[in-house]
């Protein structure tokens, strides 16, 4: 009876344990890739166009009522490629003017700000994640308190 229990442990329980550990390691290693693929898939497979509201919800400035949002067909949108400079991040109040590249590698951080590839591009009303070093391109933003001044 004791020998039978040791065989069950040796041939069933131990392999199942190591299989579960192996699947866990593969999942942890592949989860960044899986997240990028699912996020990109949801961006490209969306059936609706982005909705541009004339009433912008901003705590920093009032929306400009004189301009109308132009609707651009999704087929006409040019998606940036990795490492491509596609915009500038500017803030005149603090003197910030930084080139924005699609991607967030160390090479991109050396030449400007980067956008995380897993985030959405502007116009979809979703989160856009930007990164940059506060000792180089974003050094002007170090002294910002995050509070609005009514001056």
Short mmCIF file of N, CA and C in Angstrom, two decimals:
data_model
loop_
_atom_site.label_atom_id
_atom_site.label_comp_id
_atom_site.label_asym_id
_atom_site.label_seq_id
_atom_site.Cartn_x
_atom_site.Cartn_y
_atom_site.Cartn_z
N UNK A 1 0.82 -1.19 0.00
CA UNK A 1 0.00 0.00 0.00
C UNK A 1 0.86 1.26 0.00
N UNK A 2 1.94 1.23 0.79
CA UNK A 2 2.84 2.38 0.87
C UNK A 2 3.53 2.60 -0.47
N UNK A 3 3.89 1.50 -1.13
CA UNK A 3 4.56 1.61 -2.43
C UNK A 3 3.61 2.17 -3.48
N UNK A 4 2.33 1.85 -3.40
CA UNK A 4 1.34 2.37 -4.34
C UNK A 4 1.16 3.88 -4.16
N UNK A 5 1.11 4.33 -2.92
CA UNK A 5 1.00 5.77 -2.66
C UNK A 5 2.21 6.52 -3.16
N UNK A 6 3.39 5.96 -2.99
CA UNK A 6 4.59 6.63 -3.47
C UNK A 6 4.62 6.68 -5.00
N UNK A 7 4.07 5.68 -5.67
CA UNK A 7 3.99 5.72 -7.15
C UNK A 7 2.99 6.77 -7.61
N UNK A 8 1.87 6.88 -6.91
CA UNK A 8 0.89 7.91 -7.28
C UNK A 8 1.50 9.30 -7.13
N UNK A 9 2.20 9.50 -6.03
CA UNK A 9 2.87 10.78 -5.82
C UNK A 9 3.91 11.02 -6.89
N UNK A 10 4.72 9.99 -7.20
CA UNK A 10 5.82 10.15 -8.15
C UNK A 10 5.34 10.32 -9.58
N UNK A 11 4.26 9.63 -9.98
CA UNK A 11 3.83 9.64 -11.38
C UNK A 11 2.62 10.53 -11.66
N UNK A 12 1.94 11.02 -10.65
CA UNK A 12 0.76 11.84 -10.89
C UNK A 12 0.91 13.23 -10.26
N UNK A 13 1.10 13.29 -8.98
CA UNK A 13 1.06 14.56 -8.27
C UNK A 13 2.28 15.43 -8.60
N UNK A 14 3.47 14.87 -8.60
CA UNK A 14 4.68 15.65 -8.90
C UNK A 14 4.65 16.18 -10.34
N UNK A 15 4.31 15.36 -11.36
CA UNK A 15 4.22 15.93 -12.72
C UNK A 15 3.15 17.03 -12.84
N UNK A 16 2.00 16.84 -12.18
CA UNK A 16 0.97 17.88 -12.21
C UNK A 16 1.47 19.18 -11.57
N UNK A 17 2.18 19.06 -10.47
CA UNK A 17 2.73 20.22 -9.79
C UNK A 17 3.70 20.98 -10.70
N UNK A 18 4.63 20.26 -11.32
CA UNK A 18 5.60 20.93 -12.19
C UNK A 18 4.97 21.45 -13.48
N UNK A 19 3.92 20.80 -13.94
CA UNK A 19 3.19 21.31 -15.11
C UNK A 19 2.53 22.65 -14.77
N UNK A 20 1.90 22.73 -13.62
CA UNK A 20 1.27 23.98 -13.21
C UNK A 20 2.31 25.09 -13.03
N UNK A 21 3.43 24.76 -12.43
CA UNK A 21 4.51 25.75 -12.27
C UNK A 21 5.00 26.20 -13.65
N UNK A 22 5.17 25.26 -14.57
CA UNK A 22 5.62 25.60 -15.93
C UNK A 22 4.65 26.52 -16.65
N UNK A 23 3.34 26.21 -16.56
CA UNK A 23 2.34 27.08 -17.18
C UNK A 23 2.34 28.46 -16.55
N UNK A 24 2.54 28.54 -15.25
CA UNK A 24 2.61 29.83 -14.58
C UNK A 24 3.79 30.66 -15.06
N UNK A 25 4.94 30.03 -15.21
CA UNK A 25 6.13 30.74 -15.68
C UNK A 25 5.94 31.23 -17.11
N UNK A 26 5.37 30.39 -17.96
CA UNK A 26 5.12 30.78 -19.35
C UNK A 26 4.13 31.93 -19.40
N UNK A 27 3.09 31.88 -18.58
CA UNK A 27 2.11 32.96 -18.57
C UNK A 27 2.74 34.28 -18.13
N UNK A 28 3.53 34.24 -17.06
CA UNK A 28 4.17 35.46 -16.58
C UNK A 28 5.13 36.02 -17.63
N UNK A 29 5.87 35.14 -18.31
CA UNK A 29 6.82 35.59 -19.32
C UNK A 29 6.11 36.14 -20.56
N UNK A 30 4.97 35.57 -20.91
CA UNK A 30 4.28 35.97 -22.14
C UNK A 30 3.23 37.05 -21.92
N UNK A 31 2.91 37.39 -20.68
CA UNK A 31 1.82 38.35 -20.43
C UNK A 31 2.06 39.73 -21.04
N UNK A 32 3.29 40.28 -21.07
CA UNK A 32 3.45 41.58 -21.76
C UNK A 32 3.11 41.49 -23.25
N UNK A 33 3.52 40.42 -23.90
CA UNK A 33 3.21 40.24 -25.31
C UNK A 33 1.71 40.04 -25.51
N UNK A 34 1.09 39.26 -24.65
CA UNK A 34 -0.34 39.01 -24.75
C UNK A 34 -1.11 40.31 -24.56
N UNK A 35 -0.70 41.15 -23.61
CA UNK A 35 -1.37 42.43 -23.39
C UNK A 35 -1.25 43.36 -24.59
N UNK A 36 -0.08 43.41 -25.21
CA UNK A 36 0.11 44.26 -26.38
C UNK A 36 -0.76 43.78 -27.54
N UNK A 37 -0.79 42.48 -27.76
CA UNK A 37 -1.58 41.92 -28.87
C UNK A 37 -3.06 42.16 -28.64
N UNK A 38 -3.55 41.94 -27.44
CA UNK A 38 -4.98 42.15 -27.19
C UNK A 38 -5.35 43.63 -27.26
N UNK A 39 -4.48 44.52 -26.79
CA UNK A 39 -4.76 45.96 -26.88
C UNK A 39 -4.74 46.43 -28.32
N UNK A 40 -3.73 46.01 -29.07
CA UNK A 40 -3.66 46.39 -30.49
C UNK A 40 -4.83 45.81 -31.25
N UNK A 41 -5.19 44.59 -30.94
CA UNK A 41 -6.34 43.97 -31.60
C UNK A 41 -7.62 44.73 -31.34
N UNK A 42 -7.81 45.17 -30.10
CA UNK A 42 -9.03 45.93 -29.79
C UNK A 42 -9.03 47.29 -30.48
N UNK A 43 -7.84 47.88 -30.68
CA UNK A 43 -7.78 49.17 -31.39
C UNK A 43 -8.11 48.99 -32.86
N UNK A 44 -7.60 47.94 -33.48
CA UNK A 44 -7.80 47.75 -34.91
C UNK A 44 -9.14 47.11 -35.24
N UNK A 45 -9.72 46.38 -34.32
CA UNK A 45 -10.96 45.68 -34.60
C UNK A 45 -12.20 46.46 -34.17
N UNK A 46 -12.01 47.68 -33.68
CA UNK A 46 -13.16 48.45 -33.24
C UNK A 46 -14.06 48.75 -34.44
N UNK A 47 -15.35 48.70 -34.22
CA UNK A 47 -16.30 48.93 -35.30
C UNK A 47 -16.81 50.36 -35.30
N UNK A 48 -16.52 51.11 -34.28
CA UNK A 48 -17.03 52.47 -34.21
C UNK A 48 -15.90 53.48 -34.37
N UNK A 49 -16.25 54.59 -34.94
CA UNK A 49 -15.29 55.68 -35.08
C UNK A 49 -15.20 56.42 -33.77
N UNK A 50 -14.08 57.09 -33.52
CA UNK A 50 -14.00 57.88 -32.29
C UNK A 50 -15.00 59.03 -32.33
N UNK A 51 -15.57 59.31 -31.18
CA UNK A 51 -16.52 60.41 -31.09
C UNK A 51 -15.82 61.63 -30.51
N UNK A 52 -15.87 62.73 -31.25
CA UNK A 52 -15.25 63.95 -30.82
C UNK A 52 -16.33 64.86 -30.25
N UNK A 53 -16.28 65.07 -28.96
CA UNK A 53 -17.27 65.91 -28.29
C UNK A 53 -16.84 67.36 -28.38
N UNK A 54 -17.82 68.24 -28.59
CA UNK A 54 -17.51 69.66 -28.61
C UNK A 54 -17.29 70.19 -27.21
N UNK A 55 -17.77 69.48 -26.21
CA UNK A 55 -17.60 69.90 -24.83
C UNK A 55 -16.49 69.07 -24.21
N UNK A 56 -15.33 69.65 -24.12
CA UNK A 56 -14.19 68.95 -23.54
C UNK A 56 -14.21 69.09 -22.03
N UNK A 57 -13.99 68.01 -21.33
CA UNK A 57 -13.94 68.05 -19.88
C UNK A 57 -12.51 68.24 -19.41
N UNK A 58 -12.12 69.47 -19.17
CA UNK A 58 -10.75 69.76 -18.76
C UNK A 58 -10.78 70.65 -17.53
N UNK A 59 -9.90 70.37 -16.58
CA UNK A 59 -9.83 71.22 -15.40
C UNK A 59 -8.90 72.40 -15.62
N UNK A 60 -8.20 72.43 -16.74
CA UNK A 60 -7.20 73.46 -16.98
C UNK A 60 -7.67 74.58 -17.90
N UNK A 61 -8.57 74.31 -18.81
CA UNK A 61 -9.02 75.37 -19.71
C UNK A 61 -10.44 75.10 -20.18
N UNK A 62 -11.10 76.15 -20.56
CA UNK A 62 -12.45 76.04 -21.08
C UNK A 62 -12.40 75.58 -22.54
N UNK A 63 -13.36 74.78 -22.98
CA UNK A 63 -13.35 74.36 -24.38
C UNK A 63 -13.64 75.53 -25.32
N UNK A 64 -13.04 75.48 -26.49
CA UNK A 64 -13.23 76.51 -27.50
C UNK A 64 -14.51 76.19 -28.26
N UNK A 65 -15.54 77.00 -28.09
CA UNK A 65 -16.85 76.75 -28.70
C UNK A 65 -16.89 77.15 -30.17
N UNK A 66 -15.88 77.90 -30.65
CA UNK A 66 -15.92 78.41 -32.02
C UNK A 66 -15.49 77.37 -33.06
N UNK A 67 -14.82 76.32 -32.65
CA UNK A 67 -14.35 75.34 -33.61
C UNK A 67 -15.20 74.08 -33.55
N UNK A 68 -15.38 73.47 -34.70
CA UNK A 68 -16.14 72.22 -34.78
C UNK A 68 -15.16 71.07 -34.98
N UNK A 69 -15.47 69.94 -34.35
CA UNK A 69 -14.62 68.75 -34.50
C UNK A 69 -14.86 68.15 -35.88
N UNK A 70 -13.79 67.88 -36.58
CA UNK A 70 -13.89 67.29 -37.90
C UNK A 70 -13.81 65.78 -37.76
N UNK A 71 -14.75 65.07 -38.36
CA UNK A 71 -14.75 63.62 -38.27
C UNK A 71 -13.91 63.05 -39.40
N UNK A 72 -12.95 62.24 -39.05
CA UNK A 72 -12.05 61.63 -40.03
C UNK A 72 -12.37 60.15 -40.12
N UNK A 73 -12.60 59.64 -41.32
CA UNK A 73 -12.86 58.20 -41.45
C UNK A 73 -11.67 57.38 -40.95
N UNK A 74 -11.95 56.27 -40.29
CA UNK A 74 -10.90 55.43 -39.72
C UNK A 74 -9.93 54.95 -40.79
N UNK A 75 -10.40 54.75 -42.01
CA UNK A 75 -9.53 54.30 -43.09
C UNK A 75 -8.49 55.35 -43.46
N UNK A 76 -8.77 56.62 -43.15
CA UNK A 76 -7.84 57.70 -43.50
C UNK A 76 -6.83 57.99 -42.40
N UNK A 77 -6.95 57.34 -41.26
CA UNK A 77 -6.03 57.57 -40.15
C UNK A 77 -4.71 56.85 -40.42
N UNK A 78 -3.62 57.56 -40.33
CA UNK A 78 -2.29 56.97 -40.50
C UNK A 78 -1.75 56.62 -39.13
N UNK A 79 -1.53 55.34 -38.90
CA UNK A 79 -1.03 54.88 -37.62
C UNK A 79 0.49 55.01 -37.60
N UNK A 80 1.04 55.53 -36.52
CA UNK A 80 2.50 55.67 -36.45
C UNK A 80 3.17 54.30 -36.32
N UNK A 81 4.39 54.22 -36.82
CA UNK A 81 5.19 53.01 -36.69
C UNK A 81 6.16 53.18 -35.53
N UNK A 82 6.69 52.09 -35.01
CA UNK A 82 7.60 52.15 -33.88
C UNK A 82 8.78 53.05 -34.22
N UNK A 83 9.09 53.98 -33.33
CA UNK A 83 10.22 54.88 -33.52
C UNK A 83 9.92 56.09 -34.37
N UNK A 84 8.68 56.24 -34.82
CA UNK A 84 8.32 57.35 -35.70
C UNK A 84 7.90 58.58 -34.89
N UNK A 85 8.45 59.74 -35.25
CA UNK A 85 8.06 61.01 -34.62
C UNK A 85 6.74 61.41 -35.24
N UNK A 86 5.67 61.46 -34.41
CA UNK A 86 4.36 61.77 -34.97
C UNK A 86 3.66 62.96 -34.31
N UNK A 87 4.24 63.51 -33.26
CA UNK A 87 3.61 64.67 -32.61
C UNK A 87 4.62 65.38 -31.73
N UNK A 88 4.21 66.48 -31.15
CA UNK A 88 5.00 67.20 -30.15
C UNK A 88 4.14 67.41 -28.92
N UNK A 89 4.76 67.31 -27.75
CA UNK A 89 4.09 67.62 -26.49
C UNK A 89 4.52 69.04 -26.13
N UNK A 90 3.55 69.95 -26.05
CA UNK A 90 3.88 71.34 -25.77
C UNK A 90 3.04 71.88 -24.62
N UNK A 91 3.64 72.75 -23.87
CA UNK A 91 2.96 73.50 -22.82
C UNK A 91 3.68 74.84 -22.72
N UNK A 92 3.06 75.88 -23.24
CA UNK A 92 3.69 77.19 -23.30
C UNK A 92 3.94 77.78 -21.92
N UNK A 93 3.10 77.45 -20.93
CA UNK A 93 3.22 78.04 -19.60
C UNK A 93 4.54 77.67 -18.92
N UNK A 94 5.05 76.49 -19.19
CA UNK A 94 6.30 76.07 -18.56
C UNK A 94 7.44 75.94 -19.57
N UNK A 95 7.18 76.29 -20.82
CA UNK A 95 8.21 76.23 -21.84
C UNK A 95 8.55 74.81 -22.30
N UNK A 96 7.56 73.94 -22.33
CA UNK A 96 7.77 72.54 -22.71
C UNK A 96 7.47 72.36 -24.19
N UNK A 97 8.40 71.83 -24.93
CA UNK A 97 8.20 71.47 -26.34
C UNK A 97 9.07 70.25 -26.61
N UNK A 98 8.44 69.08 -26.60
CA UNK A 98 9.16 67.81 -26.68
C UNK A 98 8.65 67.00 -27.87
N UNK A 99 9.54 66.45 -28.71
CA UNK A 99 9.09 65.57 -29.78
C UNK A 99 8.55 64.27 -29.20
N UNK A 100 7.44 63.79 -29.77
CA UNK A 100 6.80 62.56 -29.29
C UNK A 100 6.96 61.46 -30.33
N UNK A 101 7.51 60.33 -29.90
CA UNK A 101 7.76 59.17 -30.76
C UNK A 101 6.86 58.03 -30.33
N UNK A 102 6.50 57.18 -31.28
CA UNK A 102 5.68 56.01 -30.96
C UNK A 102 6.59 54.88 -30.51
N UNK A 103 6.48 54.51 -29.25
CA UNK A 103 7.33 53.49 -28.65
C UNK A 103 8.01 54.07 -27.43
N UNK A 104 8.57 53.20 -26.61
CA UNK A 104 9.18 53.70 -25.37
C UNK A 104 10.50 53.00 -25.07
N UNK A 105 11.32 52.83 -26.09
CA UNK A 105 12.62 52.19 -25.88
C UNK A 105 13.63 53.22 -25.37
N UNK A 106 14.78 52.74 -24.96
CA UNK A 106 15.81 53.65 -24.46
C UNK A 106 16.31 54.58 -25.57
N UNK A 107 16.35 54.10 -26.80
CA UNK A 107 16.77 54.95 -27.92
C UNK A 107 15.80 56.11 -28.10
N UNK A 108 14.51 55.84 -27.96
CA UNK A 108 13.51 56.89 -28.10
C UNK A 108 13.61 57.88 -26.94
N UNK A 109 13.85 57.38 -25.74
CA UNK A 109 13.97 58.27 -24.57
C UNK A 109 15.16 59.21 -24.69
N UNK A 110 16.16 58.82 -25.48
CA UNK A 110 17.32 59.70 -25.66
C UNK A 110 17.02 60.89 -26.56
N UNK A 111 16.02 60.75 -27.44
CA UNK A 111 15.75 61.82 -28.40
C UNK A 111 14.44 62.57 -28.14
N UNK A 112 13.66 62.13 -27.16
CA UNK A 112 12.40 62.81 -26.86
C UNK A 112 11.53 61.99 -25.94
N UNK A 113 10.24 62.22 -26.03
CA UNK A 113 9.26 61.46 -25.24
C UNK A 113 8.75 60.30 -26.06
N UNK A 114 8.28 59.27 -25.37
CA UNK A 114 7.76 58.10 -26.05
C UNK A 114 6.35 57.78 -25.59
N UNK A 115 5.60 57.16 -26.48
CA UNK A 115 4.26 56.69 -26.13
C UNK A 115 4.29 55.19 -26.03
N UNK A 116 3.78 54.66 -24.92
CA UNK A 116 3.71 53.22 -24.71
C UNK A 116 2.83 52.61 -25.79
N UNK A 117 3.33 51.57 -26.45
CA UNK A 117 2.61 50.97 -27.56
C UNK A 117 1.30 50.31 -27.16
N UNK A 118 1.15 49.98 -25.91
CA UNK A 118 -0.09 49.36 -25.45
C UNK A 118 -1.20 50.35 -25.19
N UNK A 119 -0.91 51.64 -25.31
CA UNK A 119 -1.95 52.65 -25.08
C UNK A 119 -2.52 53.10 -26.43
N UNK A 120 -3.62 53.82 -26.35
CA UNK A 120 -4.31 54.26 -27.55
C UNK A 120 -3.67 55.51 -28.12
N UNK A 121 -3.91 55.76 -29.40
CA UNK A 121 -3.47 57.01 -30.01
C UNK A 121 -4.56 58.05 -29.78
N UNK A 122 -4.24 59.33 -29.86
CA UNK A 122 -5.23 60.38 -29.62
C UNK A 122 -6.45 60.25 -30.54
N UNK A 123 -7.60 60.60 -30.00
CA UNK A 123 -8.83 60.58 -30.78
C UNK A 123 -9.79 59.48 -30.41
N UNK A 124 -9.38 58.54 -29.57
CA UNK A 124 -10.24 57.43 -29.20
C UNK A 124 -10.86 57.60 -27.82
N UNK A 125 -10.50 58.64 -27.10
CA UNK A 125 -11.06 58.84 -25.78
C UNK A 125 -10.57 57.82 -24.76
N UNK A 126 -9.45 57.21 -25.02
CA UNK A 126 -8.88 56.20 -24.13
C UNK A 126 -7.57 56.73 -23.55
N UNK A 127 -7.00 55.97 -22.65
CA UNK A 127 -5.78 56.38 -21.98
C UNK A 127 -4.58 56.37 -22.93
N UNK A 128 -3.80 57.44 -22.87
CA UNK A 128 -2.57 57.56 -23.64
C UNK A 128 -1.43 57.67 -22.64
N UNK A 129 -0.49 56.75 -22.69
CA UNK A 129 0.61 56.74 -21.74
C UNK A 129 1.87 57.28 -22.41
N UNK A 130 2.39 58.37 -21.86
CA UNK A 130 3.61 58.99 -22.37
C UNK A 130 4.71 58.83 -21.34
N UNK A 131 5.93 58.75 -21.81
CA UNK A 131 7.06 58.64 -20.89
C UNK A 131 8.19 59.52 -21.38
N UNK A 132 8.97 59.98 -20.43
CA UNK A 132 10.13 60.79 -20.75
C UNK A 132 10.93 61.03 -19.49
N UNK A 133 12.18 61.33 -19.66
CA UNK A 133 13.06 61.56 -18.51
C UNK A 133 12.86 62.97 -17.97
N UNK A 134 12.74 63.09 -16.64
CA UNK A 134 12.54 64.40 -16.04
C UNK A 134 13.85 65.16 -15.87
N UNK A 135 14.95 64.56 -16.27
CA UNK A 135 16.23 65.27 -16.20
C UNK A 135 16.63 65.85 -17.55
N UNK A 136 15.90 65.52 -18.60
CA UNK A 136 16.23 66.06 -19.92
C UNK A 136 15.02 66.79 -20.50
N UNK A 137 14.19 66.10 -21.23
CA UNK A 137 13.11 66.75 -21.97
C UNK A 137 11.97 67.24 -21.09
N UNK A 138 11.68 66.56 -20.01
CA UNK A 138 10.61 66.98 -19.11
C UNK A 138 11.13 67.71 -17.88
N UNK A 139 12.33 68.24 -17.94
CA UNK A 139 12.87 68.96 -16.78
C UNK A 139 12.06 70.22 -16.48
N UNK A 140 11.40 70.79 -17.46
CA UNK A 140 10.58 71.98 -17.22
C UNK A 140 9.35 71.65 -16.38
N UNK A 141 8.94 70.39 -16.34
CA UNK A 141 7.75 70.00 -15.59
C UNK A 141 8.05 69.60 -14.15
N UNK A 142 9.32 69.60 -13.75
CA UNK A 142 9.67 69.17 -12.40
C UNK A 142 9.07 70.06 -11.32
N UNK A 143 8.93 71.34 -11.59
CA UNK A 143 8.45 72.27 -10.57
C UNK A 143 6.94 72.47 -10.60
N UNK A 144 6.23 71.71 -11.42
CA UNK A 144 4.77 71.84 -11.48
C UNK A 144 4.15 71.21 -10.25
N UNK A 145 3.19 71.89 -9.67
CA UNK A 145 2.55 71.37 -8.46
C UNK A 145 1.31 70.56 -8.79
N UNK A 146 0.82 70.66 -10.01
CA UNK A 146 -0.40 69.95 -10.38
C UNK A 146 -1.65 70.72 -10.01
N UNK A 147 -1.50 71.91 -9.48
CA UNK A 147 -2.65 72.73 -9.12
C UNK A 147 -2.87 73.80 -10.15
N UNK A 148 -4.11 74.13 -10.35
CA UNK A 148 -4.46 75.17 -11.31
C UNK A 148 -4.36 76.53 -10.63
N UNK A 149 -3.71 77.44 -11.31
CA UNK A 149 -3.64 78.79 -10.78
C UNK A 149 -4.59 79.66 -11.59
N UNK A 150 -5.38 80.46 -10.93
CA UNK A 150 -6.38 81.30 -11.60
C UNK A 150 -5.84 82.67 -11.95
N UNK A 151 -4.53 82.82 -12.03
CA UNK A 151 -3.92 84.13 -12.35
C UNK A 151 -4.11 84.47 -13.78
#
